[in-house]
């Protein structure tokens, strides 16, 4: 067992102050010479061996202070370089290794994408480049010299500022980069290749001019304009909102086509999956534009939350990730619509984090052990991590939160630090005791929060009783009560919030109830009439709320709640109940269908709500969300059918209003990716989806027409997706048309792959097998693999969850195959099985058989073996 525990953390016995790298790129190998200035740490005993990490390295030469080492002084293996008795003083270790980036299909360390040399070092990739103390609490300044053939790699980039370069003879040239900010090795990056670029500049608040560039393959420059615009807006926002300025002379972004994740925040040299950079209306959807904006912002914001202040160890990952997601979410809210952004973030949280937190892969936002750190870049660390920071901001108020953030930067700039230190600055700045709050980082699982109410007409007294409970998660059988901030209002009969004259029984701070105990009853005195409570406004805590409110009261909130989030939530709740009742065999009553449809139609026509909000209001809970709420004996076909019949009822009743809403938003204005225009398209396409899936007369033809006439990818893909989801008579032909006319661009090919993968149709698996079997299928590109199999496993519940188990086997076979080349991609896809125990017995057995088959075949990477073991545990 190679489990690593937080409790075993100890400072490194040696530090590396400075790194000088000399990287020489050749046609089929790369040589890396490293000069590391090393010194013993404070309490290190003389004679303590120095163990540097490596991963698949071969040592060519080794010297200390210029003198070659005798064989007995060190031991070199592919994964470690040990100096038996290093000098007990500052010294320079010189090593040289040889790498073959061309054969690096894991895409960690130095690899080649489309001929371009590039790197991914987080979390433990730097050890695949040179022997090093590859841990985030080792901070060093870097000087990097790169030499390459000038024609092959006219562009040579690394972290920091450019500091020289020139001719190297023989058609070769070199460039030197210096990064003055001490950084951990995971933030190291280099890029060498023949790349095009767009250039711009940004002048910081204090007047420093920063040169900005986005590099990409030739011919794609125009597609980088939106990303550049998002970058400049991010830089301005961080100054405005947090007083944080950029700190180098240059900021470079490089788009590469083979990348395991979304993007990477390397100091001054962000490397991006190209799908999060390239955008033009014909190939990118509104969702793609929004994704680019938010990830550009996220990586930029890491410069302060992650780079200037980094993590002491990988257990602290959410110190930088949760906080930075919170920051990018706030950026999106400020740039677009706050309530719409909140709905989108919560939908994502529920779709990704809640199932994780409720299944075998549940872990605290700050885990205390891991076997493979790559498997902890999870929705819990990222999305729940952001929710925790959001709760902190809710509890402390805007000014209090900002005061804590200011103190964090003041105190910890230049540090590799911990969650405890982060909490401490907020406790200190606010004078509050945050020790119970800290449980949010330590305890896994989504709390269930049950609410009951009592109303006493005679005394005008209204009480809310809360009961919280967190179910056991792996390794944590007992759970403590959490601090739960519940933003709320007591909605009166006319739809506005009512006041009260007194309150007792718990902590209430204006519109915030702060729960601290397992059970709390709060009594409000002097309430004018029986209220409908609107609880957890803005989703003020990541919990599962259940209340005693009936459908009529929910529909009342849907119409009147002052909080738009809860208006949306109320509609979701009503739909959820109707669907779950149907899954349980109760036919949808006419009265229920009418009442729900009326509320939808009213929302659709309401003034003062933007189209993007309405689009969310008209989107029924996803099948996977319904499955999560049902929680056991899940039959995906029954869920699909129940949801489908509610859609049919809506489209039958509201066909006319929906058709009008569609037509009213059909004006063919030139495409702009802004929030208002995107909202208009989102609503129109949501309406189209309801009509097509609801089988409304003429709707299938409308989808086909929209597909052919669309002037942008958003509308074209939405039409295609509606047709595929309903498997209309034209669906197959539209898929073929899309393949023929639109997939020359690899990012659009991904959309075609995903469209195939999500068809809730019996022939889907066969189609996917054929696509994968094509010898031309790019089987090493993560984007292609995820578009096909990731979409299938995560977004096609009926076909992944086929009763005959063929969907499960398809995915485990895929994982076994891809794992040999790229463990990160394989392990990630496998996490789709986290729901396997919630299936009805037949599917549960089939899923388990597929998983056990994978385990028995053996030979899995540590990444995949870890996910598999925990999933089966
Ligand atoms: N920090 C990187 C993620 C790296 C993933 C390594 N498994 C991107 C980000 O979160 O900004
Ligand atoms: Zn991040």
mmCIF file of C-alpha atoms in Angstrom, residues 241-242 244 305 309 318-320 322-324 326-327 330 385-412 417-438 441 507:
data_model
loop_
_atom_site.group_PDB
_atom_site.id
_atom_site.type_symbol
_atom_site.label_atom_id
_atom_site.label_comp_id
_atom_site.label_asym_id
_atom_site.label_seq_id
_atom_site.Cartn_x
_atom_site.Cartn_y
_atom_site.Cartn_z
ATOM 1 C CA UNK A 241 -12.310 43.498 -7.107
ATOM 2 C CA UNK A 242 -9.292 42.323 -5.108
ATOM 3 C CA UNK A 244 -4.360 42.413 -7.365
ATOM 4 C CA UNK A 305 -4.169 32.378 -5.622
ATOM 5 C CA UNK A 309 0.644 31.911 -2.624
ATOM 6 C CA UNK A 318 -8.314 23.200 -2.640
ATOM 7 C CA UNK A 319 -6.478 26.127 -1.044
ATOM 8 C CA UNK A 320 -5.728 27.249 -4.573
ATOM 9 C CA UNK A 322 -11.559 26.157 -4.466
ATOM 10 C CA UNK A 323 -10.542 29.755 -3.965
ATOM 11 C CA UNK A 324 -9.728 30.287 -7.623
ATOM 12 C CA UNK A 326 -14.794 31.040 -6.380
ATOM 13 C CA UNK A 327 -12.934 33.948 -7.966
ATOM 14 C CA UNK A 330 -17.537 35.859 -9.199
ATOM 15 C CA UNK A 385 -14.061 24.102 -2.471
ATOM 16 C CA UNK A 386 -15.570 27.175 -4.140
ATOM 17 C CA UNK A 387 -18.833 26.727 -2.230
ATOM 18 C CA UNK A 388 -16.909 26.720 1.031
ATOM 19 C CA UNK A 389 -15.240 30.021 0.168
ATOM 20 C CA UNK A 390 -18.637 31.376 -0.898
ATOM 21 C CA UNK A 391 -20.113 30.435 2.495
ATOM 22 C CA UNK A 392 -17.236 32.204 4.176
ATOM 23 C CA UNK A 393 -18.033 35.313 2.144
ATOM 24 C CA UNK A 394 -21.715 34.944 3.053
ATOM 25 C CA UNK A 395 -20.955 34.603 6.753
ATOM 26 C CA UNK A 396 -18.478 37.474 6.914
ATOM 27 C CA UNK A 397 -20.187 39.820 4.489
ATOM 28 C CA UNK A 398 -18.498 41.451 1.507
ATOM 29 C CA UNK A 399 -16.320 43.839 3.490
ATOM 30 C CA UNK A 400 -15.341 41.245 6.087
ATOM 31 C CA UNK A 401 -14.436 38.760 3.410
ATOM 32 C CA UNK A 402 -12.316 41.290 1.542
ATOM 33 C CA UNK A 403 -10.527 42.185 4.753
ATOM 34 C CA UNK A 404 -9.622 38.519 5.208
ATOM 35 C CA UNK A 405 -8.439 38.222 1.617
ATOM 36 C CA UNK A 406 -6.267 41.318 1.993
ATOM 37 C CA UNK A 407 -4.713 39.834 5.093
ATOM 38 C CA UNK A 408 -4.161 36.539 3.294
ATOM 39 C CA UNK A 409 -2.129 38.250 0.546
ATOM 40 C CA UNK A 410 -0.291 40.465 2.978
ATOM 41 C CA UNK A 411 0.701 37.647 5.272
ATOM 42 C CA UNK A 412 1.280 34.763 2.897
ATOM 43 C CA UNK A 417 0.727 27.275 2.907
ATOM 44 C CA UNK A 418 -2.294 25.445 4.275
ATOM 45 C CA UNK A 419 -6.049 25.534 4.683
ATOM 46 C CA UNK A 420 -5.546 26.255 8.394
ATOM 47 C CA UNK A 421 -3.567 29.390 7.527
ATOM 48 C CA UNK A 422 -6.296 30.438 5.104
ATOM 49 C CA UNK A 423 -9.053 30.044 7.709
ATOM 50 C CA UNK A 424 -6.879 31.808 10.287
ATOM 51 C CA UNK A 425 -6.707 35.065 8.341
ATOM 52 C CA UNK A 426 -10.490 35.250 8.158
ATOM 53 C CA UNK A 427 -10.849 34.438 11.842
ATOM 54 C CA UNK A 428 -8.337 37.128 12.667
ATOM 55 C CA UNK A 429 -9.734 39.751 10.314
ATOM 56 C CA UNK A 430 -13.298 39.213 11.534
ATOM 57 C CA UNK A 431 -12.685 38.314 15.143
ATOM 58 C CA UNK A 432 -14.899 35.261 14.691
ATOM 59 C CA UNK A 433 -14.297 31.716 15.784
ATOM 60 C CA UNK A 434 -14.211 29.676 12.577
ATOM 61 C CA UNK A 435 -13.193 26.364 14.118
ATOM 62 C CA UNK A 436 -16.533 24.675 13.450
ATOM 63 C CA UNK A 437 -16.681 26.187 9.984
ATOM 64 C CA UNK A 438 -13.389 24.455 9.201
ATOM 65 C CA UNK A 441 -12.836 21.219 4.604
ATOM 66 C CA UNK A 507 -28.576 32.853 15.130
#
